[in-house]
Coordinates of C-alpha atoms in Angstrom, one line a residue:
M76 CA 23.9 3.5 -13.6
F77 CA 24.4 3.3 -17.3
T78 CA 28.0 2.2 -18.3
H79 CA 29.7 3.1 -21.6
R80 CA 29.5 0.7 -24.5
R81 CA 30.5 2.0 -27.9
R82 CA 27.5 0.4 -29.8
S83 CA 24.8 0.9 -27.1
R84 CA 22.1 3.2 -28.5
K85 CA 20.7 3.7 -25.0
T86 CA 24.1 4.6 -23.7
R87 CA 24.8 7.0 -26.4
R88 CA 21.5 8.7 -25.7
A89 CA 22.3 9.0 -22.0
V90 CA 25.8 10.5 -22.7
L91 CA 24.2 12.9 -25.2
F92 CA 21.8 14.3 -22.7
G93 CA 24.1 14.0 -19.7
I94 CA 21.6 12.0 -17.7
S95 CA 22.4 9.7 -14.7
A96 CA 19.8 7.0 -14.3
A97 CA 19.1 3.9 -12.3
V98 CA 17.2 1.1 -13.8
V99 CA 14.6 -0.1 -11.2
G100 CA 11.9 -2.6 -11.8
A101 CA 9.8 -1.8 -14.8
G102 CA 11.6 1.3 -16.0
A103 CA 14.4 3.8 -15.9
I104 CA 14.3 6.3 -13.1
V105 CA 16.0 9.5 -14.3
T106 CA 18.0 11.6 -11.8
P107 CA 16.8 15.2 -12.3
Q108 CA 20.0 16.5 -10.6
A109 CA 22.0 15.6 -13.7
F110 CA 20.0 18.2 -15.7
A111 CA 19.3 20.9 -13.0
G112 CA 22.3 23.1 -14.1
T113 CA 21.0 23.1 -17.7
L114 CA 17.5 24.5 -16.9
P115 CA 17.2 28.2 -17.4
G116 CA 17.3 30.1 -14.2
F117 CA 18.1 27.1 -12.0
G118 CA 21.4 26.3 -10.3
R119 CA 23.1 22.9 -10.1
D120 CA 21.4 22.2 -6.8
G121 CA 18.0 22.5 -8.6
T122 CA 17.1 25.7 -6.7
R123 CA 16.2 29.2 -7.7
A124 CA 16.8 31.4 -4.8
G125 CA 15.3 34.7 -3.9
F126 CA 11.8 34.9 -5.4
F127 CA 8.5 35.2 -3.6
G128 CA 10.3 34.3 -0.4
F129 CA 11.2 30.8 -1.5
G130 CA 14.9 31.4 -0.8
N131 CA 15.6 28.8 1.8
R132 CA 17.7 25.9 0.6
N133 CA 15.4 23.4 2.4
G134 CA 12.6 24.6 0.3
S135 CA 10.5 25.9 3.1
G136 CA 9.3 29.4 3.3
S137 CA 6.3 31.7 2.9
G138 CA 5.1 32.9 -0.5
A139 CA 3.2 35.8 1.1
A140 CA 2.8 37.5 4.4
A141 CA 1.7 35.2 7.3
D142 CA -1.9 35.6 8.3
S143 CA -3.2 36.6 11.6
G144 CA -2.6 33.2 13.0
G145 CA 1.0 33.8 13.4
D146 CA 3.0 31.1 11.6
C147 CA -0.2 29.7 10.0
S148 CA -0.9 30.3 6.3
D149 CA -4.1 30.1 4.4
V150 CA -2.6 27.5 2.0
Q151 CA 0.5 25.3 2.3
L152 CA 2.2 23.5 -0.6
V153 CA 3.7 20.2 0.5
F154 CA 6.0 18.9 -2.1
A155 CA 8.4 16.0 -2.6
R156 CA 11.3 16.4 -5.0
G157 CA 12.6 13.8 -7.5
T158 CA 15.3 11.1 -7.3
G159 CA 18.9 12.5 -6.7
E160 CA 17.8 16.1 -6.0
P161 CA 19.2 17.7 -2.9
Q162 CA 16.8 18.4 0.0
G163 CA 14.4 21.1 -1.0
L164 CA 11.4 21.6 -3.2
G165 CA 13.4 20.7 -6.3
I166 CA 13.3 21.8 -10.0
V167 CA 9.5 21.4 -10.2
G168 CA 8.4 22.3 -6.7
R169 CA 10.1 25.7 -6.5
P170 CA 8.5 27.2 -9.6
L171 CA 5.2 25.5 -8.5
A172 CA 5.4 27.3 -5.2
Q173 CA 6.0 30.6 -7.0
A174 CA 3.2 30.1 -9.5
L175 CA 0.7 29.1 -6.8
A176 CA 1.5 32.2 -4.7
S177 CA 0.9 34.3 -7.9
E178 CA -2.5 32.5 -8.5
L179 CA -3.6 33.3 -4.9
P180 CA -2.7 37.0 -4.4
D181 CA -5.3 37.4 -1.6
Q182 CA -4.2 34.4 0.4
S183 CA -1.0 33.6 2.4
V184 CA 0.9 30.7 0.8
S185 CA 3.7 28.8 2.5
S186 CA 5.6 25.7 1.4
F187 CA 7.2 22.6 2.9
A188 CA 9.8 20.4 1.2
V189 CA 9.2 16.7 2.2
V190 CA 12.3 15.4 4.1
Y191 CA 13.3 12.1 2.6
A192 CA 16.4 10.5 1.0
A193 CA 15.1 10.5 -2.7
A194 CA 17.5 7.5 -3.2
S195 CA 17.9 5.9 -6.6
N196 CA 16.6 2.5 -5.3
Q197 CA 13.2 4.2 -4.9
R198 CA 12.6 2.6 -1.5
S199 CA 12.8 6.0 0.2
A200 CA 9.3 6.9 -1.2
G201 CA 7.6 5.2 1.8
P202 CA 9.5 7.1 4.5
G203 CA 8.9 10.2 2.4
A204 CA 5.1 9.5 2.5
T205 CA 5.3 9.2 6.3
N206 CA 7.1 12.5 6.6
M207 CA 4.5 14.2 4.3
S208 CA 1.6 12.7 6.2
Q209 CA 3.0 13.4 9.7
H210 CA 3.8 17.0 8.6
I211 CA 0.3 17.6 7.4
A212 CA -1.1 16.2 10.6
E213 CA 1.0 18.4 12.7
V214 CA 0.2 21.6 10.8
A215 CA -3.4 20.8 10.6
A216 CA -3.5 20.5 14.4
D217 CA -1.7 23.8 14.9
C218 CA -3.4 25.7 12.1
P219 CA -7.1 24.6 11.8
Q220 CA -7.8 27.0 8.9
T221 CA -4.8 26.0 6.7
R222 CA -5.6 24.0 3.6
F223 CA -3.1 21.9 1.6
V224 CA -1.9 21.4 -1.9
I225 CA 0.3 18.3 -2.1
G226 CA 2.3 16.7 -4.8
G227 CA 5.6 15.5 -6.1
Y228 CA 7.9 14.9 -9.0
S229 CA 9.3 11.6 -10.2
Q230 CA 9.9 9.5 -7.0
G231 CA 8.3 12.4 -5.2
A232 CA 5.0 11.5 -7.1
S233 CA 5.3 8.0 -5.6
V234 CA 5.7 9.6 -2.2
T235 CA 2.4 11.4 -2.8
D236 CA 0.7 8.2 -4.0
I237 CA 1.5 6.4 -0.8
A238 CA 0.5 9.4 1.4
I239 CA -3.0 9.4 -0.2
G240 CA -3.3 5.6 0.3
I241 CA -2.1 4.0 -3.0
R242 CA 0.0 1.0 -2.3
N243 CA 3.5 0.7 -3.8
A244 CA 5.0 -2.7 -4.2
G245 CA 8.6 -1.6 -3.3
T246 CA 8.0 0.4 -0.1
A247 CA 5.5 1.4 2.4
G248 CA 4.6 4.4 4.5
E249 CA 2.0 6.2 6.5
A250 CA -1.0 7.7 4.7
I251 CA -2.7 11.1 5.6
P252 CA -5.2 10.5 8.4
E253 CA -8.7 10.1 6.8
N254 CA -10.2 12.8 9.0
L255 CA -7.8 15.3 7.2
N256 CA -8.6 14.3 3.6
D257 CA -11.0 17.3 3.3
R258 CA -8.1 19.6 4.2
V259 CA -6.2 18.5 1.1
A260 CA -7.7 20.7 -1.6
A261 CA -5.6 19.5 -4.5
V262 CA -3.0 16.9 -5.6
V263 CA -0.6 17.6 -8.4
V264 CA 2.1 15.1 -9.6
F265 CA 4.6 15.2 -12.4
G266 CA 6.2 12.1 -14.0
N267 CA 4.4 9.7 -11.7
P268 CA 6.0 6.1 -11.9
L269 CA 2.4 4.8 -11.2
G270 CA 1.9 5.3 -14.9
L271 CA 4.4 2.5 -15.7
R272 CA 1.6 0.2 -14.3
R273 CA -0.9 1.9 -16.7
Q274 CA -2.7 3.3 -13.7
T275 CA -3.7 6.7 -12.4
I276 CA -4.5 8.4 -9.1
A277 CA -8.2 8.6 -10.3
Q278 CA -8.3 4.9 -10.8
N279 CA -6.8 4.1 -7.4
S280 CA -8.3 6.7 -5.1
P281 CA -12.0 7.6 -5.2
E282 CA -11.3 10.1 -2.4
F283 CA -8.4 12.0 -4.0
G284 CA -8.9 11.3 -7.7
P285 CA -11.5 14.1 -8.3
K286 CA -9.0 16.7 -6.9
A287 CA -5.9 15.3 -8.5
K288 CA -4.1 16.3 -11.7
E289 CA -1.3 14.3 -13.2
F290 CA 1.3 15.3 -15.8
C291 CA 3.1 12.8 -18.0
N292 CA 5.0 14.2 -21.0
T293 CA 5.0 12.2 -24.2
G294 CA 8.1 10.0 -24.2
D295 CA 8.7 10.2 -20.5
P296 CA 10.3 6.9 -19.5
V297 CA 9.3 7.3 -15.8
C298 CA 5.6 7.7 -16.2
G299 CA 4.9 6.6 -19.8
G300 CA 7.5 4.0 -20.7
G301 CA 9.1 6.1 -23.4
N302 CA 12.7 6.6 -24.2
N303 CA 13.0 10.4 -24.2
F304 CA 14.7 11.2 -21.0
A305 CA 14.7 15.0 -21.8
A306 CA 10.8 14.7 -21.6
H307 CA 11.2 13.8 -17.9
L308 CA 13.1 17.0 -17.2
A309 CA 10.8 19.3 -19.2
Y310 CA 8.0 19.9 -16.6
P311 CA 9.4 23.1 -15.2
R312 CA 9.5 24.9 -18.6
N313 CA 6.7 23.4 -20.8
G314 CA 3.7 25.0 -19.1
S315 CA 2.9 22.0 -16.8
V316 CA 3.8 23.9 -13.6
Q317 CA 1.6 26.9 -14.5
E318 CA -1.3 24.5 -15.4
A319 CA -0.9 22.7 -12.0
A320 CA -0.9 26.0 -10.1
E321 CA -4.1 27.1 -11.9
F322 CA -5.8 23.8 -11.2
A323 CA -4.9 23.9 -7.5
A324 CA -6.0 27.5 -7.2
G325 CA -9.3 26.5 -8.7
K326 CA -9.8 23.8 -6.2
L327 CA -9.0 26.1 -3.3
G328 CA -11.8 28.4 -4.5

């Protein structure tokens, strides 16, 4: 947590933007919760209730009518929120769920918010990956026709990295079973801390790289080593979410 020092440029910048951050390892991990209330259309808890059926606070819900398989949907978005956000899809996942449903008007789309602590020490990413992987395995068994779009924001991107088999030095978790890799149609991540190691999903995963898209804003300290904390909070409103939805819809065919 930044502390106040009169002559600290970094501190003045943090106070100016109203950001709470934890310095972990190679870079500053921004807490999206500090900005949630300032994003147009979003509440302090980072949610935007009542559209396209994504009104549940835990982030789960259906973006369209369920198909003939009962609770099974054609597509499910499995998304991990960022550090410090309350349980749910978060400030990036919720508009992504809406955009994905809009891009797939002829398919039923549901969503699942990965259940994990999203703690500032970043070590909760491993347990989050385990929850993501186990959930996908359970749904895949119950719904043999459902395909998945997976992803995350900030620490949630680390959750996704681990779930697709990319090792993280600070934490460990279960990966998606290899026999289900083909059921994952697309991977979309925003502000991925993997970028601080100058690495990408494509470099680390021959299996998932071709169906992955990563977003890292210029100046984002979490993925690009910059010092513009506002850049890390801009993904919901700078076109990245819509681009991610279009990419995922294209992979779903």
